[in-house]
Amino acid sequence: MTSAPRYVYSAIFYLLTPVLLIRLWWRGRKSPGYRQRWWQRFGFVPKMENSPLWVHAVSVGETIAIAPFVERLLKDYPELPIVITTMTPTGAARVEGIFGNRVCHYYCPYDLPDALARFLKRVRPRGCLIVETELWPNMIIGCKKASVPVIVANARLSERSAKGYAKVRGLTEPMLSALTLLVTQYQSDADRFLQLGMPAERIDVSGSIKFDIQVDSDIREKGAQLRQKLGNRFTVILASSHEDEEQQLLTCLQPFIERHPDLLVMLVPRHPERFESVYQSALQYSDQVIRRSEVPSLVSDEAARIYLGDTMGDLMLLYAASDVAVMGGSFVNVGGHNPLEPAVLGMPVVMGPYYFNFDAISDGMTQAGGMQLVSEMSGVIDLLHKYYVSSSLVDEQGSDALAYADSQRGALDHLYKEVTARLL
């Protein structure tokens, strides 16, 4: 029987369904992917055979994090069908870009009882692997009713998120109790889940699988080629940026750019629907703005002062062409984005004050000397002055970042053993 809190939650979710559809349509104006395959969000997917493994990765970051795990499954279990669901079109694009037709992609159904029941009946998964902390009550309890074991991988829970879950304990406790296993990144995450009612015997601490990221040699080679094409200049990249962060950086950086014409600034917005607005904004600071999507690969971009990364799936390549990484989402109240991606390329990393999504990783990398924390964007400029005149400082902090990332590897092997033992 549905508990009273979940009944109320589901009723509210049903009432909001028209709003969700309108929001999909509205967001589809700038990102057409939101209007595509919308029926899958209500569980209307093709019927499947052979009981696939269901992997849910909400968006780009989670897809990239779990990609090495899925690649290993595809190699070790070539007959195992795998379904990956995401919530965003950018996540869907990354699934297609990484795996092609080797896996099946659907949009995850909304957390509505009938949508989840329909999805589970048609897909018939042998197990569900949720990446990080994408926890939905009807999804998890629906899997339990359908005898589908659920493992949460790479789970993290900030203090702020824990307080939010605690306010709806009537939803949180039954949901956590329905999990087969919760694999957290750190003991602090495990402690917060324990306080919310997660059974201790079903919590495992493994470290973060994001440390196990692998960089293909062709990424480094293409990055070196791009750097050469851009004039082999000192390059700072603002990665996965959100609204207002590009303007913050360019405003602070403008006097520096005027004094150092050989400096190149790369801007890589997090969301593709912002590409055009960021381009127009960049033109207010320089008339030498180059869009990656519009420049033939063999054309020299040495005249560019600002380089806009407005293509999908190229962030690691753009990191490889840069000297210093400034993490987007950390200068607005978003919580930051993955600093390990530039770290594994041996780059110094600069993080703003809002890094709660990666607090443990950021604190560890800072202590190791590979990351610099600043309270506002002007602090980035102060650091760039130092980096610009001292390549040895760039090399030293980049080496520290890489050493820290390498020292924390191993969580992927741990997770692989748990998942294959329990879900396959």
PDB file of N, CA and C in Angstrom, residues 145-243:
ATOM      1  N   LYS A 145       9.099  -3.344  -5.903  1.00  0.00           N
ATOM      2  CA  LYS A 145       7.860  -4.101  -6.116  1.00  0.00           C
ATOM      3  C   LYS A 145       7.976  -5.026  -7.322  1.00  0.00           C
ATOM      4  N   ALA A 146       8.772  -4.608  -8.315  1.00  0.00           N
ATOM      5  CA  ALA A 146       8.950  -5.421  -9.524  1.00  0.00           C
ATOM      6  C   ALA A 146      10.129  -6.382  -9.394  1.00  0.00           C
ATOM      7  N   SER A 147      10.675  -6.484  -8.169  1.00  0.00           N
ATOM      8  CA  SER A 147      11.817  -7.372  -7.893  1.00  0.00           C
ATOM      9  C   SER A 147      13.036  -7.020  -8.725  1.00  0.00           C
ATOM     10  N   VAL A 148      13.253  -5.718  -8.914  1.00  0.00           N
ATOM     11  CA  VAL A 148      14.429  -5.213  -9.624  1.00  0.00           C
ATOM     12  C   VAL A 148      15.371  -4.604  -8.589  1.00  0.00           C
ATOM     13  N   PRO A 149      16.502  -5.241  -8.301  1.00  0.00           N
ATOM     14  CA  PRO A 149      17.435  -4.682  -7.320  1.00  0.00           C
ATOM     15  C   PRO A 149      18.009  -3.352  -7.802  1.00  0.00           C
ATOM     16  N   VAL A 150      18.229  -2.446  -6.859  1.00  0.00           N
ATOM     17  CA  VAL A 150      18.722  -1.106  -7.188  1.00  0.00           C
ATOM     18  C   VAL A 150      19.998  -0.814  -6.404  1.00  0.00           C
ATOM     19  N   ILE A 151      21.030  -0.428  -7.128  1.00  0.00           N
ATOM     20  CA  ILE A 151      22.283   0.015  -6.511  1.00  0.00           C
ATOM     21  C   ILE A 151      22.517   1.469  -6.892  1.00  0.00           C
ATOM     22  N   VAL A 152      22.852   2.281  -5.923  1.00  0.00           N
ATOM     23  CA  VAL A 152      23.238   3.665  -6.195  1.00  0.00           C
ATOM     24  C   VAL A 152      24.757   3.740  -6.180  1.00  0.00           C
ATOM     25  N   ALA A 153      25.332   4.194  -7.280  1.00  0.00           N
ATOM     26  CA  ALA A 153      26.788   4.246  -7.424  1.00  0.00           C
ATOM     27  C   ALA A 153      27.296   5.663  -7.258  1.00  0.00           C
ATOM     28  N   ASN A 154      28.464   5.778  -6.641  1.00  0.00           N
ATOM     29  CA  ASN A 154      29.133   7.081  -6.521  1.00  0.00           C
ATOM     30  C   ASN A 154      28.269   8.105  -5.801  1.00  0.00           C
ATOM     31  N   ALA A 155      27.506   7.656  -4.833  1.00  0.00           N
ATOM     32  CA  ALA A 155      26.548   8.533  -4.157  1.00  0.00           C
ATOM     33  C   ALA A 155      27.268   9.596  -3.337  1.00  0.00           C
ATOM     34  N   ARG A 156      26.741  10.786  -3.376  1.00  0.00           N
ATOM     35  CA  ARG A 156      27.248  11.880  -2.559  1.00  0.00           C
ATOM     36  C   ARG A 156      26.054  12.626  -1.980  1.00  0.00           C
ATOM     37  N   LEU A 157      26.248  13.227  -0.837  1.00  0.00           N
ATOM     38  CA  LEU A 157      25.165  13.946  -0.184  1.00  0.00           C
ATOM     39  C   LEU A 157      25.762  15.101   0.615  1.00  0.00           C
ATOM     40  N   SER A 158      25.551  16.309   0.121  1.00  0.00           N
ATOM     41  CA  SER A 158      26.055  17.480   0.826  1.00  0.00           C
ATOM     42  C   SER A 158      25.195  17.762   2.052  1.00  0.00           C
ATOM     43  N   GLU A 159      25.693  18.583   2.944  1.00  0.00           N
ATOM     44  CA  GLU A 159      24.926  18.950   4.129  1.00  0.00           C
ATOM     45  C   GLU A 159      23.625  19.631   3.738  1.00  0.00           C
ATOM     46  N   ARG A 160      23.698  20.476   2.723  1.00  0.00           N
ATOM     47  CA  ARG A 160      22.497  21.188   2.282  1.00  0.00           C
ATOM     48  C   ARG A 160      21.448  20.219   1.741  1.00  0.00           C
ATOM     49  N   SER A 161      21.886  19.248   0.920  1.00  0.00           N
ATOM     50  CA  SER A 161      20.941  18.265   0.379  1.00  0.00           C
ATOM     51  C   SER A 161      20.375  17.384   1.481  1.00  0.00           C
ATOM     52  N   ALA A 162      21.224  17.012   2.455  1.00  0.00           N
ATOM     53  CA  ALA A 162      20.760  16.178   3.568  1.00  0.00           C
ATOM     54  C   ALA A 162      19.654  16.876   4.357  1.00  0.00           C
ATOM     55  N   LYS A 163      19.793  18.170   4.551  1.00  0.00           N
ATOM     56  CA  LYS A 163      18.758  18.924   5.261  1.00  0.00           C
ATOM     57  C   LYS A 163      17.450  18.907   4.472  1.00  0.00           C
ATOM     58  N   GLY A 164      17.561  18.976   3.152  1.00  0.00           N
ATOM     59  CA  GLY A 164      16.362  18.920   2.324  1.00  0.00           C
ATOM     60  C   GLY A 164      15.664  17.578   2.417  1.00  0.00           C
ATOM     61  N   TYR A 165      16.428  16.486   2.336  1.00  0.00           N
ATOM     62  CA  TYR A 165      15.835  15.153   2.460  1.00  0.00           C
ATOM     63  C   TYR A 165      15.231  14.952   3.849  1.00  0.00           C
ATOM     64  N   ALA A 166      15.858  15.523   4.877  1.00  0.00           N
ATOM     65  CA  ALA A 166      15.356  15.354   6.239  1.00  0.00           C
ATOM     66  C   ALA A 166      13.992  16.001   6.428  1.00  0.00           C
ATOM     67  N   LYS A 167      13.698  17.020   5.644  1.00  0.00           N
ATOM     68  CA  LYS A 167      12.404  17.704   5.766  1.00  0.00           C
ATOM     69  C   LYS A 167      11.254  16.844   5.246  1.00  0.00           C
ATOM     70  N   VAL A 168      11.569  15.844   4.418  1.00  0.00           N
ATOM     71  CA  VAL A 168      10.528  14.949   3.874  1.00  0.00           C
ATOM     72  C   VAL A 168      10.891  13.518   4.262  1.00  0.00           C
ATOM     73  N   ARG A 169      11.135  13.309   5.532  1.00  0.00           N
ATOM     74  CA  ARG A 169      11.596  12.004   6.014  1.00  0.00           C
ATOM     75  C   ARG A 169      10.608  10.889   5.695  1.00  0.00           C
ATOM     76  N   GLY A 170       9.320  11.225   5.638  1.00  0.00           N
ATOM     77  CA  GLY A 170       8.324  10.211   5.316  1.00  0.00           C
ATOM     78  C   GLY A 170       8.490   9.647   3.917  1.00  0.00           C
ATOM     79  N   LEU A 171       9.116  10.423   3.023  1.00  0.00           N
ATOM     80  CA  LEU A 171       9.449   9.929   1.686  1.00  0.00           C
ATOM     81  C   LEU A 171      10.838   9.310   1.660  1.00  0.00           C
ATOM     82  N   THR A 172      11.741   9.926   2.388  1.00  0.00           N
ATOM     83  CA  THR A 172      13.149   9.538   2.308  1.00  0.00           C
ATOM     84  C   THR A 172      13.422   8.157   2.900  1.00  0.00           C
ATOM     85  N   GLU A 173      12.936   7.884   4.095  1.00  0.00           N
ATOM     86  CA  GLU A 173      13.253   6.622   4.767  1.00  0.00           C
ATOM     87  C   GLU A 173      12.767   5.403   3.998  1.00  0.00           C
ATOM     88  N   PRO A 174      11.494   5.356   3.553  1.00  0.00           N
ATOM     89  CA  PRO A 174      11.055   4.177   2.783  1.00  0.00           C
ATOM     90  C   PRO A 174      11.846   4.006   1.487  1.00  0.00           C
ATOM     91  N   MET A 175      12.195   5.130   0.851  1.00  0.00           N
ATOM     92  CA  MET A 175      12.965   5.065  -0.395  1.00  0.00           C
ATOM     93  C   MET A 175      14.346   4.471  -0.143  1.00  0.00           C
ATOM     94  N   LEU A 176      15.033   4.944   0.882  1.00  0.00           N
ATOM     95  CA  LEU A 176      16.367   4.428   1.177  1.00  0.00           C
ATOM     96  C   LEU A 176      16.315   2.968   1.614  1.00  0.00           C
ATOM     97  N   SER A 177      15.270   2.606   2.345  1.00  0.00           N
ATOM     98  CA  SER A 177      15.135   1.228   2.805  1.00  0.00           C
ATOM     99  C   SER A 177      14.907   0.256   1.658  1.00  0.00           C
ATOM    100  N   ALA A 178      14.433   0.765   0.521  1.00  0.00           N
ATOM    101  CA  ALA A 178      14.165  -0.090  -0.634  1.00  0.00           C
ATOM    102  C   ALA A 178      15.399  -0.346  -1.489  1.00  0.00           C
ATOM    103  N   LEU A 179      16.509   0.357  -1.200  1.00  0.00           N
ATOM    104  CA  LEU A 179      17.728   0.178  -1.986  1.00  0.00           C
ATOM    105  C   LEU A 179      18.418  -1.141  -1.638  1.00  0.00           C
ATOM    106  N   THR A 180      18.986  -1.768  -2.641  1.00  0.00           N
ATOM    107  CA  THR A 180      19.776  -2.978  -2.431  1.00  0.00           C
ATOM    108  C   THR A 180      21.146  -2.634  -1.847  1.00  0.00           C
ATOM    109  N   LEU A 181      21.759  -1.585  -2.376  1.00  0.00           N
ATOM    110  CA  LEU A 181      23.076  -1.168  -1.916  1.00  0.00           C
ATOM    111  C   LEU A 181      23.278   0.291  -2.266  1.00  0.00           C
ATOM    112  N   LEU A 182      23.918   1.017  -1.351  1.00  0.00           N
ATOM    113  CA  LEU A 182      24.267   2.410  -1.567  1.00  0.00           C
ATOM    114  C   LEU A 182      25.783   2.524  -1.457  1.00  0.00           C
ATOM    115  N   VAL A 183      26.444   2.834  -2.565  1.00  0.00           N
ATOM    116  CA  VAL A 183      27.900   2.948  -2.589  1.00  0.00           C
ATOM    117  C   VAL A 183      28.250   4.431  -2.601  1.00  0.00           C
ATOM    118  N   THR A 184      28.746   4.923  -1.474  1.00  0.00           N
ATOM    119  CA  THR A 184      29.025   6.352  -1.346  1.00  0.00           C
ATOM    120  C   THR A 184      30.476   6.669  -1.696  1.00  0.00           C
ATOM    121  N   GLN A 185      30.703   7.945  -1.974  1.00  0.00           N
ATOM    122  CA  GLN A 185      32.053   8.383  -2.304  1.00  0.00           C
ATOM    123  C   GLN A 185      32.933   8.445  -1.056  1.00  0.00           C
ATOM    124  N   TYR A 186      32.389   9.015   0.015  1.00  0.00           N
ATOM    125  CA  TYR A 186      33.189   9.230   1.220  1.00  0.00           C
ATOM    126  C   TYR A 186      32.392   8.863   2.459  1.00  0.00           C
ATOM    127  N   GLN A 187      33.108   8.697   3.570  1.00  0.00           N
ATOM    128  CA  GLN A 187      32.456   8.356   4.828  1.00  0.00           C
ATOM    129  C   GLN A 187      31.500   9.456   5.273  1.00  0.00           C
ATOM    130  N   SER A 188      31.833  10.694   4.986  1.00  0.00           N
ATOM    131  CA  SER A 188      30.932  11.794   5.350  1.00  0.00           C
ATOM    132  C   SER A 188      29.595  11.661   4.635  1.00  0.00           C
ATOM    133  N   ASP A 189      29.606  11.201   3.385  1.00  0.00           N
ATOM    134  CA  ASP A 189      28.355  10.952   2.663  1.00  0.00           C
ATOM    135  C   ASP A 189      27.584   9.814   3.321  1.00  0.00           C
ATOM    136  N   ALA A 190      28.292   8.743   3.670  1.00  0.00           N
ATOM    137  CA  ALA A 190      27.651   7.600   4.321  1.00  0.00           C
ATOM    138  C   ALA A 190      27.012   8.011   5.638  1.00  0.00           C
ATOM    139  N   ASP A 191      27.691   8.844   6.413  1.00  0.00           N
ATOM    140  CA  ASP A 191      27.152   9.284   7.703  1.00  0.00           C
ATOM    141  C   ASP A 191      25.859  10.064   7.525  1.00  0.00           C
ATOM    142  N   ARG A 192      25.799  10.896   6.511  1.00  0.00           N
ATOM    143  CA  ARG A 192      24.574  11.673   6.274  1.00  0.00           C
ATOM    144  C   ARG A 192      23.424  10.763   5.852  1.00  0.00           C
ATOM    145  N   PHE A 193      23.702   9.758   5.029  1.00  0.00           N
ATOM    146  CA  PHE A 193      22.657   8.813   4.650  1.00  0.00           C
ATOM    147  C   PHE A 193      22.188   7.996   5.847  1.00  0.00           C
ATOM    148  N   LEU A 194      23.104   7.630   6.723  1.00  0.00           N
ATOM    149  CA  LEU A 194      22.725   6.916   7.940  1.00  0.00           C
ATOM    150  C   LEU A 194      21.757   7.740   8.784  1.00  0.00           C
ATOM    151  N   GLN A 195      22.022   9.016   8.907  1.00  0.00           N
ATOM    152  CA  GLN A 195      21.153   9.893   9.680  1.00  0.00           C
ATOM    153  C   GLN A 195      19.763  10.017   9.066  1.00  0.00           C
ATOM    154  N   LEU A 196      19.661   9.769   7.765  1.00  0.00           N
ATOM    155  CA  LEU A 196      18.365   9.846   7.085  1.00  0.00           C
ATOM    156  C   LEU A 196      17.602   8.529   7.130  1.00  0.00           C
ATOM    157  N   GLY A 197      18.227   7.476   7.674  1.00  0.00           N
ATOM    158  CA  GLY A 197      17.521   6.210   7.827  1.00  0.00           C
ATOM    159  C   GLY A 197      17.976   5.088   6.925  1.00  0.00           C
ATOM    160  N   MET A 198      19.074   5.274   6.188  1.00  0.00           N
ATOM    161  CA  MET A 198      19.587   4.201   5.348  1.00  0.00           C
ATOM    162  C   MET A 198      20.185   3.107   6.227  1.00  0.00           C
ATOM    163  N   PRO A 199      19.774   1.840   6.051  1.00  0.00           N
ATOM    164  CA  PRO A 199      20.344   0.748   6.857  1.00  0.00           C
ATOM    165  C   PRO A 199      21.857   0.652   6.704  1.00  0.00           C
ATOM    166  N   ALA A 200      22.564   0.592   7.820  1.00  0.00           N
ATOM    167  CA  ALA A 200      24.031   0.614   7.799  1.00  0.00           C
ATOM    168  C   ALA A 200      24.622  -0.565   7.042  1.00  0.00           C
ATOM    169  N   GLU A 201      23.959  -1.729   7.116  1.00  0.00           N
ATOM    170  CA  GLU A 201      24.511  -2.924   6.477  1.00  0.00           C
ATOM    171  C   GLU A 201      24.421  -2.864   4.956  1.00  0.00           C
ATOM    172  N   ARG A 202      23.731  -1.864   4.422  1.00  0.00           N
ATOM    173  CA  ARG A 202      23.619  -1.729   2.969  1.00  0.00           C
ATOM    174  C   ARG A 202      24.316  -0.471   2.455  1.00  0.00           C
ATOM    175  N   ILE A 203      25.251   0.026   3.225  1.00  0.00           N
ATOM    176  CA  ILE A 203      26.071   1.165   2.801  1.00  0.00           C
ATOM    177  C   ILE A 203      27.503   0.698   2.625  1.00  0.00           C
ATOM    178  N   ASP A 204      28.105   1.104   1.526  1.00  0.00           N
ATOM    179  CA  ASP A 204      29.496   0.779   1.234  1.00  0.00           C
ATOM    180  C   ASP A 204      30.203   2.073   0.817  1.00  0.00           C
ATOM    181  N   VAL A 205      31.427   2.266   1.262  1.00  0.00           N
ATOM    182  CA  VAL A 205      32.211   3.456   0.918  1.00  0.00           C
ATOM    183  C   VAL A 205      33.341   3.038  -0.010  1.00  0.00           C
ATOM    184  N   SER A 206      33.420   3.681  -1.193  1.00  0.00           N
ATOM    185  CA  SER A 206      34.396   3.234  -2.193  1.00  0.00           C
ATOM    186  C   SER A 206      35.340   4.316  -2.677  1.00  0.00           C
ATOM    187  N   GLY A 207      35.057   5.591  -2.370  1.00  0.00           N
ATOM    188  CA  GLY A 207      35.756   6.678  -3.047  1.00  0.00           C
ATOM    189  C   GLY A 207      34.981   7.049  -4.302  1.00  0.00           C
ATOM    190  N   SER A 208      35.454   8.038  -5.021  1.00  0.00           N
ATOM    191  CA  SER A 208      34.741   8.519  -6.210  1.00  0.00           C
ATOM    192  C   SER A 208      35.242   7.837  -7.479  1.00  0.00           C
ATOM    193  N   ILE A 209      34.309   7.328  -8.283  1.00  0.00           N
ATOM    194  CA  ILE A 209      34.682   6.710  -9.554  1.00  0.00           C
ATOM    195  C   ILE A 209      35.186   7.747 -10.554  1.00  0.00           C
ATOM    196  N   LYS A 210      34.956   9.027 -10.269  1.00  0.00           N
ATOM    197  CA  LYS A 210      35.417  10.055 -11.196  1.00  0.00           C
ATOM    198  C   LYS A 210      36.932  10.139 -11.243  1.00  0.00           C
ATOM    199  N   PHE A 211      37.599   9.594 -10.206  1.00  0.00           N
ATOM    200  CA  PHE A 211      39.053   9.549 -10.243  1.00  0.00           C
ATOM    201  C   PHE A 211      39.567   8.568 -11.285  1.00  0.00           C
ATOM    202  N   ASP A 212      38.728   7.625 -11.697  1.00  0.00           N
ATOM    203  CA  ASP A 212      39.167   6.583 -12.622  1.00  0.00           C
ATOM    204  C   ASP A 212      38.972   6.968 -14.084  1.00  0.00           C
ATOM    205  N   ILE A 213      38.821   8.245 -14.323  1.00  0.00           N
ATOM    206  CA  ILE A 213      38.668   8.724 -15.697  1.00  0.00           C
ATOM    207  C   ILE A 213      39.928   8.408 -16.498  1.00  0.00           C
ATOM    208  N   GLN A 214      39.748   7.972 -17.735  1.00  0.00           N
ATOM    209  CA  GLN A 214      40.861   7.660 -18.620  1.00  0.00           C
ATOM    210  C   GLN A 214      40.879   8.660 -19.776  1.00  0.00           C
ATOM    211  N   VAL A 215      42.057   9.140 -20.131  1.00  0.00           N
ATOM    212  CA  VAL A 215      42.191  10.100 -21.227  1.00  0.00           C
ATOM    213  C   VAL A 215      42.789   9.385 -22.431  1.00  0.00           C
ATOM    214  N   ASP A 216      42.040   9.331 -23.511  1.00  0.00           N
ATOM    215  CA  ASP A 216      42.539   8.689 -24.723  1.00  0.00           C
ATOM    216  C   ASP A 216      43.713   9.481 -25.288  1.00  0.00           C
ATOM    217  N   SER A 217      44.656   8.763 -25.858  1.00  0.00           N
ATOM    218  CA  SER A 217      45.840   9.412 -26.421  1.00  0.00           C
ATOM    219  C   SER A 217      45.475  10.357 -27.562  1.00  0.00           C
ATOM    220  N   ASP A 218      44.404  10.038 -28.294  1.00  0.00           N
ATOM    221  CA  ASP A 218      44.030  10.907 -29.398  1.00  0.00           C
ATOM    222  C   ASP A 218      43.480  12.247 -28.901  1.00  0.00           C
ATOM    223  N   ILE A 219      42.943  12.286 -27.663  1.00  0.00           N
ATOM    224  CA  ILE A 219      42.498  13.547 -27.086  1.00  0.00           C
ATOM    225  C   ILE A 219      43.696  14.464 -26.879  1.00  0.00           C
ATOM    226  N   ARG A 220      44.752  13.909 -26.305  1.00  0.00           N
ATOM    227  CA  ARG A 220      45.966  14.713 -26.090  1.00  0.00           C
ATOM    228  C   ARG A 220      46.545  15.188 -27.429  1.00  0.00           C
ATOM    229  N   GLU A 221      46.540  14.302 -28.413  1.00  0.00           N
ATOM    230  CA  GLU A 221      47.099  14.661 -29.717  1.00  0.00           C
ATOM    231  C   GLU A 221      46.269  15.752 -30.390  1.00  0.00           C
ATOM    232  N   LYS A 222      44.947  15.589 -30.355  1.00  0.00           N
ATOM    233  CA  LYS A 222      44.085  16.601 -30.968  1.00  0.00           C
ATOM    234  C   LYS A 222      44.162  17.922 -30.214  1.00  0.00           C
ATOM    235  N   GLY A 223      44.313  17.835 -28.887  1.00  0.00           N
ATOM    236  CA  GLY A 223      44.468  19.059 -28.105  1.00  0.00           C
ATOM    237  C   GLY A 223      45.732  19.798 -28.483  1.00  0.00           C
ATOM    238  N   ALA A 224      46.835  19.058 -28.692  1.00  0.00           N
ATOM    239  CA  ALA A 224      48.100  19.675 -29.097  1.00  0.00           C
ATOM    240  C   ALA A 224      47.972  20.307 -30.489  1.00  0.00           C
ATOM    241  N   GLN A 225      47.240  19.641 -31.374  1.00  0.00           N
ATOM    242  CA  GLN A 225      47.028  20.184 -32.717  1.00  0.00           C
ATOM    243  C   GLN A 225      46.219  21.465 -32.667  1.00  0.00           C
ATOM    244  N   LEU A 226      45.171  21.470 -31.832  1.00  0.00           N
ATOM    245  CA  LEU A 226      44.354  22.671 -31.710  1.00  0.00           C
ATOM    246  C   LEU A 226      45.181  23.815 -31.112  1.00  0.00           C
ATOM    247  N   ARG A 227      45.980  23.490 -30.108  1.00  0.00           N
ATOM    248  CA  ARG A 227      46.809  24.518 -29.485  1.00  0.00           C
ATOM    249  C   ARG A 227      47.759  25.145 -30.518  1.00  0.00           C
ATOM    250  N   GLN A 228      48.320  24.310 -31.371  1.00  0.00           N
ATOM    251  CA  GLN A 228      49.201  24.814 -32.414  1.00  0.00           C
ATOM    252  C   GLN A 228      48.429  25.715 -33.372  1.00  0.00           C
ATOM    253  N   LYS A 229      47.226  25.294 -33.715  1.00  0.00           N
ATOM    254  CA  LYS A 229      46.396  26.063 -34.641  1.00  0.00           C
ATOM    255  C   LYS A 229      45.994  27.416 -34.054  1.00  0.00           C
ATOM    256  N   LEU A 230      45.912  27.459 -32.712  1.00  0.00           N
ATOM    257  CA  LEU A 230      45.540  28.697 -32.028  1.00  0.00           C
ATOM    258  C   LEU A 230      46.750  29.586 -31.747  1.00  0.00           C
ATOM    259  N   GLY A 231      47.934  29.174 -32.200  1.00  0.00           N
ATOM    260  CA  GLY A 231      49.105  30.012 -32.054  1.00  0.00           C
ATOM    261  C   GLY A 231      49.983  29.640 -30.887  1.00  0.00           C
ATOM    262  N   ASN A 232      49.720  28.494 -30.247  1.00  0.00           N
ATOM    263  CA  ASN A 232      50.533  28.023 -29.128  1.00  0.00           C
ATOM    264  C   ASN A 232      50.701  29.110 -28.065  1.00  0.00           C
ATOM    265  N   ARG A 233      49.562  29.670 -27.649  1.00  0.00           N
ATOM    266  CA  ARG A 233      49.570  30.793 -26.709  1.00  0.00           C
ATOM    267  C   ARG A 233      49.153  30.356 -25.310  1.00  0.00           C
ATOM    268  N   PHE A 234      49.439  31.227 -24.335  1.00  0.00           N
ATOM    269  CA  PHE A 234      48.953  30.984 -22.982  1.00  0.00           C
ATOM    270  C   PHE A 234      47.430  31.053 -23.021  1.00  0.00           C
ATOM    271  N   THR A 235      46.767  29.974 -22.556  1.00  0.00           N
ATOM    272  CA  THR A 235      45.316  29.845 -22.705  1.00  0.00           C
ATOM    273  C   THR A 235      44.667  29.510 -21.385  1.00  0.00           C
ATOM    274  N   VAL A 236      43.645  30.264 -21.037  1.00  0.00           N
ATOM    275  CA  VAL A 236      42.838  29.971 -19.855  1.00  0.00           C
ATOM    276  C   VAL A 236      41.453  29.552 -20.335  1.00  0.00           C
ATOM    277  N   ILE A 237      40.910  28.486 -19.742  1.00  0.00           N
ATOM    278  CA  ILE A 237      39.597  27.987 -20.142  1.00  0.00           C
ATOM    279  C   ILE A 237      38.627  28.109 -18.982  1.00  0.00           C
ATOM    280  N   LEU A 238      37.486  28.723 -19.247  1.00  0.00           N
ATOM    281  CA  LEU A 238      36.373  28.741 -18.302  1.00  0.00           C
ATOM    282  C   LEU A 238      35.432  27.629 -18.728  1.00  0.00           C
ATOM    283  N   ALA A 239      35.399  26.542 -17.962  1.00  0.00           N
ATOM    284  CA  ALA A 239      34.749  25.312 -18.400  1.00  0.00           C
ATOM    285  C   ALA A 239      33.404  25.104 -17.734  1.00  0.00           C
ATOM    286  N   SER A 240      32.432  24.655 -18.524  1.00  0.00           N
ATOM    287  CA  SER A 240      31.080  24.345 -18.023  1.00  0.00           C
ATOM    288  C   SER A 240      30.477  25.543 -17.302  1.00  0.00           C
ATOM    289  N   SER A 241      30.578  26.699 -17.922  1.00  0.00           N
ATOM    290  CA  SER A 241      30.136  27.937 -17.286  1.00  0.00           C
ATOM    291  C   SER A 241      28.628  28.104 -17.348  1.00  0.00           C
ATOM    292  N   HIS A 242      28.125  28.857 -16.378  1.00  0.00           N
ATOM    293  CA  HIS A 242      26.704  29.176 -16.280  1.00  0.00           C
ATOM    294  C   HIS A 242      26.499  30.672 -16.482  1.00  0.00           C
ATOM    295  N   GLU A 243      25.247  31.061 -16.574  1.00  0.00           N
ATOM    296  CA  GLU A 243      24.910  32.447 -16.862  1.00  0.00           C
ATOM    297  C   GLU A 243      25.576  33.397 -15.880  1.00  0.00           C
TER     298      GLU A 243
END
